[in-house]
Coordinates of C-alpha atoms in Angstrom, one line a residue:
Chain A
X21 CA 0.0 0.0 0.0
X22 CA 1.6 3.5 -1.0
X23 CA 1.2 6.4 1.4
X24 CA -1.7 7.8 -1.2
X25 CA -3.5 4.8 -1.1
X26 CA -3.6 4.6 3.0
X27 CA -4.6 8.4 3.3
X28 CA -7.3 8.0 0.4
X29 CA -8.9 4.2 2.1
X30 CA -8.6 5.7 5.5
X31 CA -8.0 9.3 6.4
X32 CA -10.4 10.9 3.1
X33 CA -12.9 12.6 4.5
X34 CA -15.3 15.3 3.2
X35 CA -15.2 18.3 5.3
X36 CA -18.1 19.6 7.0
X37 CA -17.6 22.4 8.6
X38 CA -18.0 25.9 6.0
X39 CA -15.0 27.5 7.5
X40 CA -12.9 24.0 5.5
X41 CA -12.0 26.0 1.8
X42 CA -9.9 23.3 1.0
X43 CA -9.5 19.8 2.9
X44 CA -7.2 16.3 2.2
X45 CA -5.5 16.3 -1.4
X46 CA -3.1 18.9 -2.0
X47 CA -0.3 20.3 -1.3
X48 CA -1.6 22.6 1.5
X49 CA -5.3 22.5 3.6
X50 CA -7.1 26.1 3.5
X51 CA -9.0 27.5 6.4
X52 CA -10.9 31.0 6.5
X53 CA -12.4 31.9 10.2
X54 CA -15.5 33.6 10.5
X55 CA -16.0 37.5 11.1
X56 CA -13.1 39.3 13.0
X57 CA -11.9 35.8 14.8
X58 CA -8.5 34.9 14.7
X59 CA -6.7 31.1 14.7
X60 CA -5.5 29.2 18.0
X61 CA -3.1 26.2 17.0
X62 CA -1.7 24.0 19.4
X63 CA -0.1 20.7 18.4
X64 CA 0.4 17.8 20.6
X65 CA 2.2 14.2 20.5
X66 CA 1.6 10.6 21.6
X67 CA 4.6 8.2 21.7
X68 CA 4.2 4.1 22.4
X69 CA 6.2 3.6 26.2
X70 CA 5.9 7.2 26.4
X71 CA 2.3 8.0 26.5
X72 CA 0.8 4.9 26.1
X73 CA 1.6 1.2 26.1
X74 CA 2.5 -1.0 23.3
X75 CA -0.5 -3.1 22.4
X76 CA -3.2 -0.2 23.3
X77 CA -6.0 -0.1 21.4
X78 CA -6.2 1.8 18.6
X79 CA -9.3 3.5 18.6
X80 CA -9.0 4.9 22.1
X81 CA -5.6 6.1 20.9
X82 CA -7.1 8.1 18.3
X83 CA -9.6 9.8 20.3
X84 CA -7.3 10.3 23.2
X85 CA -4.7 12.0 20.3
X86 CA -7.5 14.3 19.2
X87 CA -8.9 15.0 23.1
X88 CA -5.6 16.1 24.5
X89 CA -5.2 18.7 21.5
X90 CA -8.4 20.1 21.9
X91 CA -8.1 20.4 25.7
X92 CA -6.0 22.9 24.3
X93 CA -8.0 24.5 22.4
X94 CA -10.2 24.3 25.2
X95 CA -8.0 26.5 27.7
X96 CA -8.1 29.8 25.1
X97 CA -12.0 28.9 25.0
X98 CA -11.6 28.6 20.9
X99 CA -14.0 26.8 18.7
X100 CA -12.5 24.4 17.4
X101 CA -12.3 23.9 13.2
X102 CA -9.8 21.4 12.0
X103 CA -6.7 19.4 12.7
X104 CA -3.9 17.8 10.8
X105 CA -3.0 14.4 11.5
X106 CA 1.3 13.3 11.1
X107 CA 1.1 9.7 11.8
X108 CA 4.9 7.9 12.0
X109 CA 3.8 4.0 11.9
X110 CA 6.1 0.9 11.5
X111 CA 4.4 -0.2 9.0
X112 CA 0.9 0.0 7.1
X113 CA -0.8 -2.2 9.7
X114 CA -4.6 -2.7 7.8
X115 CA -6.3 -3.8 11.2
X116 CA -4.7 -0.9 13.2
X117 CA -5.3 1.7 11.0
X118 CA -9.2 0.8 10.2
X119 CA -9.5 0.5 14.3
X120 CA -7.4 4.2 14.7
X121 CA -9.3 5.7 11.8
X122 CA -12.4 4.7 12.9
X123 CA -11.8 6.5 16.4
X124 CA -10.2 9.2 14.7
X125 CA -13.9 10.0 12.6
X126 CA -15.3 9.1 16.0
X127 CA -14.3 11.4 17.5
X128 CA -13.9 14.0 14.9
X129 CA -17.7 14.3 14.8
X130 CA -18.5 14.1 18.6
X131 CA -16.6 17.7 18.5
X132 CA -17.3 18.6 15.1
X133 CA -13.7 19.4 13.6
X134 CA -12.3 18.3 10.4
X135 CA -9.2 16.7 9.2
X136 CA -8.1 18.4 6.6
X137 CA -4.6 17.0 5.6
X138 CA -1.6 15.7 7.1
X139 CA 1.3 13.3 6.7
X140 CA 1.8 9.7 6.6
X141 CA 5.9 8.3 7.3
X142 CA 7.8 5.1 8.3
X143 CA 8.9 5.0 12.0
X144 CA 8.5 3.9 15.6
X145 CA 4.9 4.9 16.6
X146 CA 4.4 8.8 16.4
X147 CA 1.2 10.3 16.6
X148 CA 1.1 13.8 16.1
X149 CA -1.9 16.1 15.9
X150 CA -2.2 20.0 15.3
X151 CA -5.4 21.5 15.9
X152 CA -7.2 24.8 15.2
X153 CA -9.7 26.6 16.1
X154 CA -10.9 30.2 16.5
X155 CA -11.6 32.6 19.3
X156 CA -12.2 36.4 19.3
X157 CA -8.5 38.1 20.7
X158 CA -9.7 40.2 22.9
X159 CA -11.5 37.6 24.6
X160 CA -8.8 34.2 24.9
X161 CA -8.8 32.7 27.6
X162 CA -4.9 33.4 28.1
X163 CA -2.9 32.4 31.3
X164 CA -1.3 35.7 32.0
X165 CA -4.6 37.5 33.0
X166 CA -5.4 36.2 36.5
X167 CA -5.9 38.8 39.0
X168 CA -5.9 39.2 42.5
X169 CA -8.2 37.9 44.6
X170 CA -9.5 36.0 41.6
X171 CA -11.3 32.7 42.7
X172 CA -9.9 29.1 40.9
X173 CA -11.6 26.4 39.9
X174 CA -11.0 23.4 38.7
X175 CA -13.3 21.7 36.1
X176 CA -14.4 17.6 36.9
X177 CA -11.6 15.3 39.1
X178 CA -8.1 15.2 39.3
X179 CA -6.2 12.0 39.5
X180 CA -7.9 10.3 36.6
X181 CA -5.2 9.6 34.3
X182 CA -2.8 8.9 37.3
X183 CA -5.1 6.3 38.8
X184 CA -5.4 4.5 35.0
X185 CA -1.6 4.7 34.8
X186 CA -1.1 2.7 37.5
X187 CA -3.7 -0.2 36.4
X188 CA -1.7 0.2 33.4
X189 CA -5.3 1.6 31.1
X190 CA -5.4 3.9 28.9
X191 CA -6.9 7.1 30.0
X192 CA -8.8 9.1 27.5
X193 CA -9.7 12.6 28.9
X194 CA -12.8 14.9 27.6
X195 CA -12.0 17.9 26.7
X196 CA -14.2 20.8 28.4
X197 CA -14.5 22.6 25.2
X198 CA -18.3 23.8 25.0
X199 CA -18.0 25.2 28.4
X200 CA -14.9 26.8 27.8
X201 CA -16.3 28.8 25.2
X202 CA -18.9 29.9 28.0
X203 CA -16.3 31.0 29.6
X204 CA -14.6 33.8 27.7
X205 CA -17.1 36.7 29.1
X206 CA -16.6 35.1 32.6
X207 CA -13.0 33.9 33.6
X208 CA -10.0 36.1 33.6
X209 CA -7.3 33.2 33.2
X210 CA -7.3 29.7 32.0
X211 CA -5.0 26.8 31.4
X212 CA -5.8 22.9 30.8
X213 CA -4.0 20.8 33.1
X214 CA -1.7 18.5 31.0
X215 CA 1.8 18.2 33.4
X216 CA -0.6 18.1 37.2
X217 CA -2.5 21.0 38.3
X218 CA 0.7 22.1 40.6
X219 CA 2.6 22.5 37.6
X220 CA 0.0 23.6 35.4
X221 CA -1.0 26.3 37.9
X222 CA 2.5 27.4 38.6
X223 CA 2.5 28.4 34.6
X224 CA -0.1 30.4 35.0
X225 CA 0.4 31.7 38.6
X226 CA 3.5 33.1 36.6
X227 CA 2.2 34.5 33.8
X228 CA 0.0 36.7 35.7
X229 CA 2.6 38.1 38.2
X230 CA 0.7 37.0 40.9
X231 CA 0.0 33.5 43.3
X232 CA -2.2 31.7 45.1
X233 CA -3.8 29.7 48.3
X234 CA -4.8 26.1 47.1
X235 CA -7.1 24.8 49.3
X236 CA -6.0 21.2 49.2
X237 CA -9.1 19.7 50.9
X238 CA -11.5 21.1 48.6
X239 CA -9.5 19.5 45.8
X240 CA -12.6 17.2 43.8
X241 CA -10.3 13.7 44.0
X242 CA -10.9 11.3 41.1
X243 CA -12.1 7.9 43.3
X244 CA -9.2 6.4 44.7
X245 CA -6.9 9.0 43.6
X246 CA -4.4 10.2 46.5
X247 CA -3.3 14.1 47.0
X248 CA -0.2 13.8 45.0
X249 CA -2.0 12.1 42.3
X250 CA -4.6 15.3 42.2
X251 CA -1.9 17.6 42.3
X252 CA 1.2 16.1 39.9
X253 CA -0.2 13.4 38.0
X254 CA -0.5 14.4 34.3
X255 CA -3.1 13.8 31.7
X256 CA -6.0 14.9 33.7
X257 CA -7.0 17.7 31.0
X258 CA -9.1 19.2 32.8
X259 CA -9.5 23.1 33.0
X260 CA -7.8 25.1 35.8
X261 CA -9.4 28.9 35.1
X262 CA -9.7 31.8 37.6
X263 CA -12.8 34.6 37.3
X264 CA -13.7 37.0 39.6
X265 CA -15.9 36.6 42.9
X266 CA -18.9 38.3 41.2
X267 CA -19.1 35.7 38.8
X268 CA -20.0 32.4 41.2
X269 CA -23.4 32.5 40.6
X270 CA -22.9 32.6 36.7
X271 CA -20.7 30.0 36.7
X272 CA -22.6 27.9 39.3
X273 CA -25.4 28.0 36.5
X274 CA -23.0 27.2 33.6
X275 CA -21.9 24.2 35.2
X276 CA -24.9 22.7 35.6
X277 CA -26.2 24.1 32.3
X278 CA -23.0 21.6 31.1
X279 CA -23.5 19.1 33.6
X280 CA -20.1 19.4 34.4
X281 CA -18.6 19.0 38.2
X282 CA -16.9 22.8 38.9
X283 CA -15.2 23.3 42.4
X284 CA -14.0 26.5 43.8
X285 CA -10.3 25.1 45.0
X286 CA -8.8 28.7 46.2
X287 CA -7.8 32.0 45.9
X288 CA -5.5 34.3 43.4
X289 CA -3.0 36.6 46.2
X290 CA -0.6 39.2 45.5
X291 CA 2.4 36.9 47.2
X292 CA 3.9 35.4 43.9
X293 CA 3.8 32.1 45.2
X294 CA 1.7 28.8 45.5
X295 CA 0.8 28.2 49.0
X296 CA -0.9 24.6 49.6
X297 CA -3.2 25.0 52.5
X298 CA -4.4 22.2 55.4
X299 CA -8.3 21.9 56.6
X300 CA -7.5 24.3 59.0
X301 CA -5.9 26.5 56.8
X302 CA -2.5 25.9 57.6
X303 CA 0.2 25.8 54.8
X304 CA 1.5 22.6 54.1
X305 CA 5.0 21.6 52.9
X306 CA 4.3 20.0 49.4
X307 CA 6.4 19.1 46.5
X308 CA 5.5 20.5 43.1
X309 CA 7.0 17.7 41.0
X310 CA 4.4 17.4 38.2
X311 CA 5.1 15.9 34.9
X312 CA 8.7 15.8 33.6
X313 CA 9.5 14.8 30.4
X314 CA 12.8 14.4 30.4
Chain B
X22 CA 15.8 19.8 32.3
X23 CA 12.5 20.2 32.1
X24 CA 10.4 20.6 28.8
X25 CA 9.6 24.1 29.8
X26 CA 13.3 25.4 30.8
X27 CA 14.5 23.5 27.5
X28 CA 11.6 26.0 25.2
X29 CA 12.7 28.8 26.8
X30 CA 16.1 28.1 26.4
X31 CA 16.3 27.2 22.9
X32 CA 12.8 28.4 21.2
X33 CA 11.8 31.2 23.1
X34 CA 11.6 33.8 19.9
X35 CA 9.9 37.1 19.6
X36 CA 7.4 37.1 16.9
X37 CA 8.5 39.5 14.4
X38 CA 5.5 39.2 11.7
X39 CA 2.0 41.0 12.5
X40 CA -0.1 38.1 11.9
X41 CA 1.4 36.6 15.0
X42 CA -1.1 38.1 18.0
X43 CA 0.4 35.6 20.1
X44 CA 3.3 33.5 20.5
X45 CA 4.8 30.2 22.3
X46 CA 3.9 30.5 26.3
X47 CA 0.2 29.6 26.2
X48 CA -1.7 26.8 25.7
X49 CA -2.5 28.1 22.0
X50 CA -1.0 30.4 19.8
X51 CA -3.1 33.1 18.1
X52 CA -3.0 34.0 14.2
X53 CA -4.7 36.5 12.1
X54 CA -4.1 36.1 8.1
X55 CA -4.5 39.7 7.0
X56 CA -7.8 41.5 4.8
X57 CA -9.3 38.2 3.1
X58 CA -6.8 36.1 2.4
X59 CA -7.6 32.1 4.1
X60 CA -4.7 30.2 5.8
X61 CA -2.8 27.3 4.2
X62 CA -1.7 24.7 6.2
X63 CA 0.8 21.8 5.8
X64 CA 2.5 19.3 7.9
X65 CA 5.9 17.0 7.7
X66 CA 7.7 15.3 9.5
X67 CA 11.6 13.7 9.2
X68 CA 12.1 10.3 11.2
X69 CA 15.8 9.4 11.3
X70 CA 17.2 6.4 9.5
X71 CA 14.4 7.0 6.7
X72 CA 14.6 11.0 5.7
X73 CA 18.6 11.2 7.5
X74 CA 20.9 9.3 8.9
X75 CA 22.1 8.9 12.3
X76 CA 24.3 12.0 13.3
X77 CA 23.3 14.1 10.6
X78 CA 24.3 17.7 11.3
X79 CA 21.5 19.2 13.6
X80 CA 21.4 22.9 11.6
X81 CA 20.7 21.3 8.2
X82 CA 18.2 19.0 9.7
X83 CA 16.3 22.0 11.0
X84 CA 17.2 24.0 8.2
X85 CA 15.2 20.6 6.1
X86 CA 12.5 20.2 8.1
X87 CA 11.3 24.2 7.5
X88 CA 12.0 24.1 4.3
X89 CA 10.5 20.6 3.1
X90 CA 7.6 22.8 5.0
X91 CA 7.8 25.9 3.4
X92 CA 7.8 23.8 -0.1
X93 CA 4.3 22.8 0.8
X94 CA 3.0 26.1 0.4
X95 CA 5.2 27.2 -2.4
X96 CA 3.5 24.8 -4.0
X97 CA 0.1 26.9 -3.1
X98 CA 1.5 30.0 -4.0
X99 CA 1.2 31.3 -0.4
X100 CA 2.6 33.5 1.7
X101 CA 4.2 32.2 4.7
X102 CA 3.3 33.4 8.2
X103 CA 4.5 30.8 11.0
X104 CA 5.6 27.6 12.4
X105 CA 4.4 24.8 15.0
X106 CA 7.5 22.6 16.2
X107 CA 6.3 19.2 17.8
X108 CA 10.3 17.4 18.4
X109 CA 10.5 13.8 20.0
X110 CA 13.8 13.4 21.2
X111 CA 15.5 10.3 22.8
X112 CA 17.4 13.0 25.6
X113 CA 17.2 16.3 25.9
X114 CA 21.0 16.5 24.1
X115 CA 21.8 20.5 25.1
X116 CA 24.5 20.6 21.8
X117 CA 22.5 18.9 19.5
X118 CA 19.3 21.7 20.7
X119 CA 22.1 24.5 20.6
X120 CA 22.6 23.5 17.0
X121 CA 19.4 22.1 15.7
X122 CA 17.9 25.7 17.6
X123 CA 20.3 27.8 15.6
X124 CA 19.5 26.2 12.1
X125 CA 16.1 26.3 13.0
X126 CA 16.1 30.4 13.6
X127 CA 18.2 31.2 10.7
X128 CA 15.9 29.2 8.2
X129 CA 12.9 30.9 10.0
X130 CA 14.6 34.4 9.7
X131 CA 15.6 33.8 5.7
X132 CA 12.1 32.9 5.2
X133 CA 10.1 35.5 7.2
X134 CA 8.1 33.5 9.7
X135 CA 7.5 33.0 13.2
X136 CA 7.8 30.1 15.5
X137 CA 4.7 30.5 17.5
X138 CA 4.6 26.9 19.4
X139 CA 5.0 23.8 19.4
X140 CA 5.8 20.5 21.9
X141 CA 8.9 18.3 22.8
X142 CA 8.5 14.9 24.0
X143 CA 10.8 12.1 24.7
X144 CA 11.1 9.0 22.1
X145 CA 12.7 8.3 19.1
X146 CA 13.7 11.3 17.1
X147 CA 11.0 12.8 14.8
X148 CA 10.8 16.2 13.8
X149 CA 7.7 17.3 12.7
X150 CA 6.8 21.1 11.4
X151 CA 3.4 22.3 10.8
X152 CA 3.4 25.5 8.6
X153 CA 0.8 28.3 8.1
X154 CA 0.8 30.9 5.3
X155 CA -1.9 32.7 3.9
X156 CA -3.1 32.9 0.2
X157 CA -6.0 34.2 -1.9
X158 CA -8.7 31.9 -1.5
X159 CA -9.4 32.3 -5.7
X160 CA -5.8 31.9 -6.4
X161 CA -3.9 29.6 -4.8
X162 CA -2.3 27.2 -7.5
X163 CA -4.3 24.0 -6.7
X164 CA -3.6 20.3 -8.6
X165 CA -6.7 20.2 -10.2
X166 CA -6.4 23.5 -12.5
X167 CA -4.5 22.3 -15.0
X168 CA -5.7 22.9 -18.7
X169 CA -5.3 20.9 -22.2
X170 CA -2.5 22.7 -23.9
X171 CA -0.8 24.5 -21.0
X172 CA 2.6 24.4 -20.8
X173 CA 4.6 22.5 -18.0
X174 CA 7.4 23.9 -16.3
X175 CA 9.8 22.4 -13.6
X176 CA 12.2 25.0 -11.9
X177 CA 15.9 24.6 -10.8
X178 CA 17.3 20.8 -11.5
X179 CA 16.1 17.3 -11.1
X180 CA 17.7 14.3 -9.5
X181 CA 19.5 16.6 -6.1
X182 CA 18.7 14.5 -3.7
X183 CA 19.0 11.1 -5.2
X184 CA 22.9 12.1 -5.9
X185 CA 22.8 13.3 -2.4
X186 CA 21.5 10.0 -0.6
X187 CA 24.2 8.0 -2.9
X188 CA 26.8 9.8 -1.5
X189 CA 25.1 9.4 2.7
X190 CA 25.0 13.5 2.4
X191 CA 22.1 15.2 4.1
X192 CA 20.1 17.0 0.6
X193 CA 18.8 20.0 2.2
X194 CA 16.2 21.8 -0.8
X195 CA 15.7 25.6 -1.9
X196 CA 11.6 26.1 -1.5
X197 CA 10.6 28.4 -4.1
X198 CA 8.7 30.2 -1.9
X199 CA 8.9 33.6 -3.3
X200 CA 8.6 32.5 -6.9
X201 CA 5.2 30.9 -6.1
X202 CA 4.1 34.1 -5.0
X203 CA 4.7 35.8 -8.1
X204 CA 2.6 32.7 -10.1
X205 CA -0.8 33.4 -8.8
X206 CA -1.9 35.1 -11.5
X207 CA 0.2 32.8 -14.4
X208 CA -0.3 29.6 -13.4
X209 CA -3.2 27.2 -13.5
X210 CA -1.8 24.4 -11.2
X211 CA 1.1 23.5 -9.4
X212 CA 2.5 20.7 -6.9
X213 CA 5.8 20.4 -5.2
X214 CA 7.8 17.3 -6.1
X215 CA 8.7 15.4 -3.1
X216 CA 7.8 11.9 -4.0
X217 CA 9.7 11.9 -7.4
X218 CA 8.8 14.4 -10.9
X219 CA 7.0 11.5 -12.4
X220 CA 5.1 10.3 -9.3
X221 CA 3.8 14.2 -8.4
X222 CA 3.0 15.0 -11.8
X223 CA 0.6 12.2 -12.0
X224 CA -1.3 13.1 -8.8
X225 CA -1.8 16.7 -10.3
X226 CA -3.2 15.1 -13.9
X227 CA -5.1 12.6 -11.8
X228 CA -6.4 16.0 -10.0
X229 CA -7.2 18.0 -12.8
X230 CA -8.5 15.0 -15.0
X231 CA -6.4 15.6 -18.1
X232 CA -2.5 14.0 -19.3
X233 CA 0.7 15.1 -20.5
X234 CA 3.3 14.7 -22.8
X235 CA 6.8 15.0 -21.0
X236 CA 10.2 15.6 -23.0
X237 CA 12.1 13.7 -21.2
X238 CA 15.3 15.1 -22.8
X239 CA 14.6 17.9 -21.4
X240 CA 14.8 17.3 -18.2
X241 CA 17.4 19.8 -16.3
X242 CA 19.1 17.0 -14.7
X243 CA 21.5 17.7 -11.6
X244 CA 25.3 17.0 -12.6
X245 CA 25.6 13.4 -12.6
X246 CA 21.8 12.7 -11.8
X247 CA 20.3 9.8 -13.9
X248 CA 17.0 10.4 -15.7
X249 CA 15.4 7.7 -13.6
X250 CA 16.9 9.5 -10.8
X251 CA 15.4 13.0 -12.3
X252 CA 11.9 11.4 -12.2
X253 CA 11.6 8.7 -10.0
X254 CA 13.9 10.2 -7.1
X255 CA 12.3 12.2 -4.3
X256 CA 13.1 15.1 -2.2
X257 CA 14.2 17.9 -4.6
X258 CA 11.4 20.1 -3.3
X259 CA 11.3 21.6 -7.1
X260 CA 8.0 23.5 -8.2
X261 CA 6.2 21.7 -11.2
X262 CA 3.5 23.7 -12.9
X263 CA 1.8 24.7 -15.6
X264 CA 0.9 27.7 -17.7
X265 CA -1.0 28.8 -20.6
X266 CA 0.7 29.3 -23.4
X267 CA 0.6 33.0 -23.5
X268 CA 2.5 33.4 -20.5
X269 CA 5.6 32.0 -21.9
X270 CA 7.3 35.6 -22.1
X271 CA 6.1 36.3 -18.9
X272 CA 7.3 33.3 -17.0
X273 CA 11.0 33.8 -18.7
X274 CA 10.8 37.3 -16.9
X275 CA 10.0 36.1 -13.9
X276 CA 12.7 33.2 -13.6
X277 CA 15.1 35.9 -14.7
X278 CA 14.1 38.2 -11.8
X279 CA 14.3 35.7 -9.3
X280 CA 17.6 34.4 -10.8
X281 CA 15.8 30.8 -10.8
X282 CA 16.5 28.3 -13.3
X283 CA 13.3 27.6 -15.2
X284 CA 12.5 24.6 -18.0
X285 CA 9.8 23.7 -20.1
X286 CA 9.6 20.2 -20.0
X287 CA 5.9 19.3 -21.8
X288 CA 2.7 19.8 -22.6
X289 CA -0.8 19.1 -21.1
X290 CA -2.7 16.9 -23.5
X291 CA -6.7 15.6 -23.1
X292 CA -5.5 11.6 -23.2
X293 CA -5.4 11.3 -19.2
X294 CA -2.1 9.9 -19.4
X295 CA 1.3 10.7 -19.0
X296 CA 3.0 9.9 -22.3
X297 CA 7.2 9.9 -22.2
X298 CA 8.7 11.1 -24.9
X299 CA 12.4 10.9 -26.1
X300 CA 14.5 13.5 -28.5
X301 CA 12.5 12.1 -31.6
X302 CA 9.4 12.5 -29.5
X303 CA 9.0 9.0 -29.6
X304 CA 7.2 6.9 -26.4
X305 CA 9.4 5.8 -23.9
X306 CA 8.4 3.0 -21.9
X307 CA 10.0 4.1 -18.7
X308 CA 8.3 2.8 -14.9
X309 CA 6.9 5.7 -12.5
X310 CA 7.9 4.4 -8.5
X311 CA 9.0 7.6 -7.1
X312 CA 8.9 7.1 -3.2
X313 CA 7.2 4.8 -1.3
X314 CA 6.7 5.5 1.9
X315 CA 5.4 1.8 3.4

């Protein structure tokens, strides 16, 4: 099977969203957002023993490939429009890539994007993904614009993707991307938590100039999940986002408009640092190891 | 080091291009193609020990992996605007980033576009680039334009990177970037040839429904290239195209202006297939292979 062959019996799909000028087939995709908005792109890679483990199952793989980049998508509260799929494969494996295609479409139409081109090469499993969508620039949900006394929340459980790890599953996240897109008149700051909300708030606790108290107790725990779990295991992409006081009855009513668990886990200070506190309100000494990929 | 310290260390860069609203640091970047022109998007990736060898010199590898990139939407007659980086490396080498980092910004800076984001991971090196530029929707030089009786053109020489990969050296291609530009409005259709003259030229016939005669004598081989290397051989990143006749004047203008070396090489004919022809324009029964990929 020649590379044209596998993207025409697998990955050739007609587009269906109006902002797709030009999908799979030539030498470049074209894209035209509507009105004023502009184009978020984020691209994002799964590697076997990396991100997942040899033998996982193709279709999950697919949508999980697809949901982490539009978690991203997610945290600048874009819509999202298209992605490009570069898929490094060992070899043209029929069985795998009708199961990975299949997810990939799957999924594709749950959140109503479309692949409009890409790239097919020999290699140890790679599976990249760039996405884009479009938001209005003066209302991206950025990291640097958190402000002081901000409240944070934290979209569904933490812990998720740690807890799968460990029973060795693969854990395939939903991106919060409807009710992000709620969310640009109403939060301040945003990011998706990819590397353990620690980490992930850190980035954004930085970008803003400010930092924060983190009520660990109030922290929504994924089942069994422990406290480091919730607070440095990756994956979890879900949304961390800060908005001010005034908006907690808003966003009370957007959450359950989504049906989506929101908790109120602590406060944006002007201190410039994270500060983990007890039940009682006490600090507590933690580690922020997060993610390290290297 | 940690993902994070090893982007701002090596691919932290100012955005110097107005389309850029927003640039690596968040979980998106932000890109606004100016008045109403769409975006074009392509994607490629290298894997090592199928598009280099082990060891090749880390600036040229960058400098290949824009421009292999930046070919894609010469071959759209766009403009180009910016750059996603998604790197899986097997260590987080700091020489090999200091040099692969270098050749990466002075390719960007020849070519006028920003690196606006991107990801690293661990795992077997792949380098894969995801390019943005922005065209007129009406004109961009599709595959499926081509006319019965236009002329067909191939620029600079055939057969590059075949000689290269003999000799183990690392081919890194010329896109014609601002050539394409200045074909908008001359030619009907146009593809890049990365899989081999032959091969490419049959996917835009295919596209546009029509065939060709091809002179195969002349062909503007590279030095010692072979004509099977000039039309089966992949990787030269040359323009092929074609033209009504009446441009003819025009085109030899244009090549002249951008010092580029431009051929005629055939004609587009209404038989739907692509006819090789030697010095007494005579059929040559010569195999199309080009690259497979699988």
């Amino acid at each position: 099977m020649t590379e044209f062959e596998l993207i025409k019996k697998f990955f050739n799909q007609t587009p269906r969203l109006n902002s797709t000028c030009l999908g799979i087939g030539d030498d470049c995709a074209l894209l035209k957002p509507s009105g004023n908005q502009v184009l978020a792109f984020s691209t994002d890679t799964l590697v076997e023993n990396i991100h997942f483990f040899k033998g996982a199952d193709p279709e999950a793989l697919a949508h999980k490939a697809l949901a982490v980049n539009l978690s991203d998508l997610a945290a600048m509260g874009a819509k999202p429009l298209a992605f490009l799929l570069a898929l490094t494969l060992p070899a043209a494996d029929e069985a795998w890539l009708k199961k990975f295609s299949q997810g990939l479409q799957d999924a594709a139409r749950e959140f109503n994007v479309d692949l409009i081109g890409g790239n097919t090469t020999r290699g140890p499993l790679n599976i990249n993904i760039t996405i884009m969508g479009e938001v209005d620039e003066n209302k991206a949900l950025r990291r640097d614009q958190a402000k002081t006394n901000d409240d944070i929340y934290v979209t569904g459980a933490l812990g998720a993707a740690a807890v799968a790890l460990q029973a060795k599953h693969l854990h395939v996240p939903t991106p919060r991307v409807a009710f992000a897109q709620d969310l640009l008149t109403i939060a301040h700051a945003a990011i998706d938590i990819s590397d353990g909300l620690a980490q992930d708030l850190q980035h954004l606790l930085q970008a803003s100039g400010v930092g924060a108290d983190l009520w660990t107790d109030e922290l929504p725990l994924f089942k069994s999940a422990t406290l480091d779990q919730a607070l440095n295991g990756g994956e979890d992409y879900e949304l961390c986002f800060t908005a001010p006081v005034n908006m907690r009855n808003q966003l009370l009513k957007l959450a359950e408009q989504h049906s989506l668990k929101l908790t109120r886990i602590g406060v944006i200070t002007d201190r410039k640092k994270l500060v983990f506190l007890d039940a009682n309100h006490q600090p507590m000494p933690l580690a922020v190891h997060g993610y390290q990929h290297f």
